[in-house]
PDB file of C-alpha atoms in Angstrom:
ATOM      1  CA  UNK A   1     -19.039  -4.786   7.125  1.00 79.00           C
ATOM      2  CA  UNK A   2     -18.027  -2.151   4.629  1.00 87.00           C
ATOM      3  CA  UNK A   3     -20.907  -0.810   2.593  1.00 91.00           C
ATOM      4  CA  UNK A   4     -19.307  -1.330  -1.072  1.00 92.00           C
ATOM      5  CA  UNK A   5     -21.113   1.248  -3.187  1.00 92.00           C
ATOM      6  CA  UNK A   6     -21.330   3.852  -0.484  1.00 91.00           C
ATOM      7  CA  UNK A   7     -17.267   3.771   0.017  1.00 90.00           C
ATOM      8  CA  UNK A   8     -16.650   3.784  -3.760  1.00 90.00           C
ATOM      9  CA  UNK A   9     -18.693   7.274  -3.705  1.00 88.00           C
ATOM     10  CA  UNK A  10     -17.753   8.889  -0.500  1.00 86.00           C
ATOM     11  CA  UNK A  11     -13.926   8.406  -2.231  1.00 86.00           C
ATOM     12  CA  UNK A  12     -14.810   9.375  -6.025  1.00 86.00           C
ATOM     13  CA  UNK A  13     -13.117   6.179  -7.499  1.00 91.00           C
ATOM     14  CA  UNK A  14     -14.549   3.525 -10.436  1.00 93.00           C
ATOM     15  CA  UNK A  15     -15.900   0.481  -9.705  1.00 94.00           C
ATOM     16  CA  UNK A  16     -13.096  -0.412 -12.494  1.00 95.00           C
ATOM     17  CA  UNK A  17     -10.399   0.803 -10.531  1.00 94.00           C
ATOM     18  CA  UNK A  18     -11.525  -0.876  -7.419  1.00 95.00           C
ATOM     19  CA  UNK A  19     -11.521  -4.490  -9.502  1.00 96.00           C
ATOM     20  CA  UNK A  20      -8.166  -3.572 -10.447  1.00 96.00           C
ATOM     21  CA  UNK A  21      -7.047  -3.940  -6.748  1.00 95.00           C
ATOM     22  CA  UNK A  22      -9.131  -6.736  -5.970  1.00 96.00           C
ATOM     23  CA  UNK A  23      -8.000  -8.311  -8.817  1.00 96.00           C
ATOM     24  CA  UNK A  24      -4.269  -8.668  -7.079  1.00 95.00           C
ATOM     25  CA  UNK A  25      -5.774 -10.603  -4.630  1.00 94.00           C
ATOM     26  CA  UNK A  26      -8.315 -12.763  -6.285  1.00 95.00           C
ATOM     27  CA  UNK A  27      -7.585 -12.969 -10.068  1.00 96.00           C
ATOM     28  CA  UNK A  28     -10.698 -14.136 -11.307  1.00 96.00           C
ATOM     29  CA  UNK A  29     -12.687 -11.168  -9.654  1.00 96.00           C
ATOM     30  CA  UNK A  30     -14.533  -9.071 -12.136  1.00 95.00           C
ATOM     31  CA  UNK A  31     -16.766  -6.683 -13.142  1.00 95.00           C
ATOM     32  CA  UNK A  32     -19.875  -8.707 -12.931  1.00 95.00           C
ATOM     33  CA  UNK A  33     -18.539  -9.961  -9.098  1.00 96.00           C
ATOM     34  CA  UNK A  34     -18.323  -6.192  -8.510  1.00 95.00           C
ATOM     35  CA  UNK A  35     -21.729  -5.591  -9.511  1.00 94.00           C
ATOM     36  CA  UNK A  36     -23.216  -7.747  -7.362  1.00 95.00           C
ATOM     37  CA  UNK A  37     -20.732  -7.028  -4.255  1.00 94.00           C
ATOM     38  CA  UNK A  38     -22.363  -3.625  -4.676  1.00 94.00           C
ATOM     39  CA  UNK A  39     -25.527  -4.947  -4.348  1.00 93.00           C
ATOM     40  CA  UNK A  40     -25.270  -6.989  -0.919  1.00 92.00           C
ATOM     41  CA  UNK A  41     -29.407  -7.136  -0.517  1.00 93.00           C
ATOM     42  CA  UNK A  42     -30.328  -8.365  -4.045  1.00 94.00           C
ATOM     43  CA  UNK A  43     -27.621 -11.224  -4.209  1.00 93.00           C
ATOM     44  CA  UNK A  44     -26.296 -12.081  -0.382  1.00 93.00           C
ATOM     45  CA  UNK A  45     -22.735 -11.564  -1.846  1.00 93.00           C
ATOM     46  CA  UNK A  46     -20.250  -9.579   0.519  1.00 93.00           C
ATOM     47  CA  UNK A  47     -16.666  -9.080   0.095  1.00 93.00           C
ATOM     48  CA  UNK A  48     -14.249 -10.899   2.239  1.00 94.00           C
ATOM     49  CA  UNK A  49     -12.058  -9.190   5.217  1.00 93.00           C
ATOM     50  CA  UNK A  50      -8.803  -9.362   3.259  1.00 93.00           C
ATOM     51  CA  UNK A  51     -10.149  -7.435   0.386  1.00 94.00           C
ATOM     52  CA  UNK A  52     -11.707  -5.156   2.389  1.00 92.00           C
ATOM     53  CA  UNK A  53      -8.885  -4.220   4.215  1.00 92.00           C
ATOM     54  CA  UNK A  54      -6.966  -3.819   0.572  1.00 92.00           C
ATOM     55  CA  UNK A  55      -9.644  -1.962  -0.679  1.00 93.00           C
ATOM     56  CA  UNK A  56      -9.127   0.823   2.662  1.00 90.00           C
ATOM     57  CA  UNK A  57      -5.266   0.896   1.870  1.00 90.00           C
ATOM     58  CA  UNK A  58      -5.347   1.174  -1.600  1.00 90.00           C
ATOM     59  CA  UNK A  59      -7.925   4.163  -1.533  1.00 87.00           C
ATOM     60  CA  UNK A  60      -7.555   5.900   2.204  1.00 82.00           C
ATOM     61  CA  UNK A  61      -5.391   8.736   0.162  1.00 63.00           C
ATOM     62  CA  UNK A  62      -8.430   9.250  -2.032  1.00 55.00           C
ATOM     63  CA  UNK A  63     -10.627  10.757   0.855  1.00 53.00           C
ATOM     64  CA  UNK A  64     -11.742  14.105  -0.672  1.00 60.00           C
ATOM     65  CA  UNK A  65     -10.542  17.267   1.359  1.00 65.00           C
ATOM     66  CA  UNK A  66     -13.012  19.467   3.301  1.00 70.00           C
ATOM     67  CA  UNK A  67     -12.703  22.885   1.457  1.00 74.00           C
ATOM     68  CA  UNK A  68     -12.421  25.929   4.073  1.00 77.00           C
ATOM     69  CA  UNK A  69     -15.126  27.723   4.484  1.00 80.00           C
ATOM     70  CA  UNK A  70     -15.351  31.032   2.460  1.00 77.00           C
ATOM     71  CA  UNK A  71     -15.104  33.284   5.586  1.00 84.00           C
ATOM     72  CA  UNK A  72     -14.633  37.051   2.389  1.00 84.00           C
ATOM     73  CA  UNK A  73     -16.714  39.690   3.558  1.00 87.00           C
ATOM     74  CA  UNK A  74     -17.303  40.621   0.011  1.00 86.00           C
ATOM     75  CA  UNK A  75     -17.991  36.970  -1.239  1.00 86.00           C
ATOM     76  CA  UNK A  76     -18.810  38.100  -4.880  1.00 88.00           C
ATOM     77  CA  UNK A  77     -16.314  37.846  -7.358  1.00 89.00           C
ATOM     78  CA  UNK A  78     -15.983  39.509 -10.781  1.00 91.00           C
ATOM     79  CA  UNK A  79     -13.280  38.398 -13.239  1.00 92.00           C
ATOM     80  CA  UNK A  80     -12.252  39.041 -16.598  1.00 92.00           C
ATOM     81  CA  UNK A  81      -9.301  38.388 -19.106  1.00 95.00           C
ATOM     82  CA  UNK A  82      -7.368  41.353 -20.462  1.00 95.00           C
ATOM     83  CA  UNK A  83      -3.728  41.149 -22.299  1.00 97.00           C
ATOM     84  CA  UNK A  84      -0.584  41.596 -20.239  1.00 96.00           C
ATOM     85  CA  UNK A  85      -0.100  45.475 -21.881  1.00 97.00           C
ATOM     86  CA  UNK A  86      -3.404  46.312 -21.095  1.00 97.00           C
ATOM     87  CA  UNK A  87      -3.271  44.655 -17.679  1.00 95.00           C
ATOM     88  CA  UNK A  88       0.380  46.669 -17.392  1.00 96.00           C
ATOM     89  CA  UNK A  89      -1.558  49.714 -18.255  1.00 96.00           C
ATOM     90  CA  UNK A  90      -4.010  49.386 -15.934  1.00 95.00           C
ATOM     91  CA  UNK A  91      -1.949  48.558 -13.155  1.00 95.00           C
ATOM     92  CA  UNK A  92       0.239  51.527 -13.575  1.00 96.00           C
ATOM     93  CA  UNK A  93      -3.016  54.140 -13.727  1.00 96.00           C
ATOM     94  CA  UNK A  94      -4.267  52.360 -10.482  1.00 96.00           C
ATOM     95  CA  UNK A  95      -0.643  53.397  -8.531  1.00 96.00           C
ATOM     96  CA  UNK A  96      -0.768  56.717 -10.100  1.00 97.00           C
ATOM     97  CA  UNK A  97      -4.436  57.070  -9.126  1.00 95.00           C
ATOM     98  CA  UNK A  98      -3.383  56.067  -5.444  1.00 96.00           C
ATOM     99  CA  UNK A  99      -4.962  52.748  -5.490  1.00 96.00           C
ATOM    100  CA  UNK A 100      -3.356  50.227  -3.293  1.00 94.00           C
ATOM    101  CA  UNK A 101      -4.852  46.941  -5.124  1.00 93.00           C
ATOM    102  CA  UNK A 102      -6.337  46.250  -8.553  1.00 93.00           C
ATOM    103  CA  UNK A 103      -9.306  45.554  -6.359  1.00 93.00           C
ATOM    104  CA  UNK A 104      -9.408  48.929  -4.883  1.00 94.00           C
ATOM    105  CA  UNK A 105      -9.321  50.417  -8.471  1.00 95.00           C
ATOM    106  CA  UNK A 106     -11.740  48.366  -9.979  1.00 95.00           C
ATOM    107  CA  UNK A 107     -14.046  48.569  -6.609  1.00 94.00           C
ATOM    108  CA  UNK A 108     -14.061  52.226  -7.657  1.00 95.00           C
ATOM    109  CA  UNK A 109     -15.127  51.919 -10.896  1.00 94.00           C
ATOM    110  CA  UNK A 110     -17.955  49.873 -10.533  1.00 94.00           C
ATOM    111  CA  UNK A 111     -19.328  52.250  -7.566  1.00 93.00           C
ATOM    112  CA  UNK A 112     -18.711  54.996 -10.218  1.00 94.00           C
ATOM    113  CA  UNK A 113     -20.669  53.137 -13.165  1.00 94.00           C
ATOM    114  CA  UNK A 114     -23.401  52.178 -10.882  1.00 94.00           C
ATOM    115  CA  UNK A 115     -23.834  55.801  -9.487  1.00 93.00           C
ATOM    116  CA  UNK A 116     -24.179  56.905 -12.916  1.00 90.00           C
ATOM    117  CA  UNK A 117     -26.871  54.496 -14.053  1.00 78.00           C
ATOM    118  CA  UNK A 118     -29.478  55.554 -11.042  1.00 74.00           C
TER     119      UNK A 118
END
């Protein structure tokens, strides 16, 4: 038996959208159906085999990805937004300066401004 309310969160759809595809089935299935289809223990209403199995097909593509695991040494991040000159600019003292990446460069300065604030 499919628990209703448990698959309709473990997928991150609507209860609207999953009426929508019952609803191709079994026309006169609403919202208030849904409602208590969710709630198997409070009114002894369970969804039938057929729309089950819709339900599974309609969503299985909806199944949220894992996301990798952030496996960074340096897991901090700093960002910031610059214009494209500046960010041209910047770019071109980094090379000049010997620095491989902009992460290198900017690495650099941060060690410098923190050594300067002890």
């Amino acid at each position: 038996m499919l628990d209703v309310r448990q698959f309709k969160e473990s997928r991150g759809i609507t209860s609207k959208e999953m009426v929508e595809v019952a609803r191709e089935q079994f026309p006169k299935y609403d919202k208030y159906l849904h409602s208590k289809v969710e709630r198997p223990n409070d009114y002894g209403i369970r969804p039938v085999l057929a729309l089950e199995s819709a339900w599974e097909s309609a969503f299985a593509s909806t199944v949220p990805q894992c996301r990798r695991k952030d496996n960074r040494r340096l897991k901090a991040r700093i960002q910031c937004r610059m214009t494209e000159r500046e960010y041209e600019r910047l770019q071109r003292r980094f090379k000049a300066q010997g620095f491989d990446t902009m992460q290198d460069g900017v690495k650099y300065i941060i060690g410098k401004y923190l050594e300067e604030s002890k």
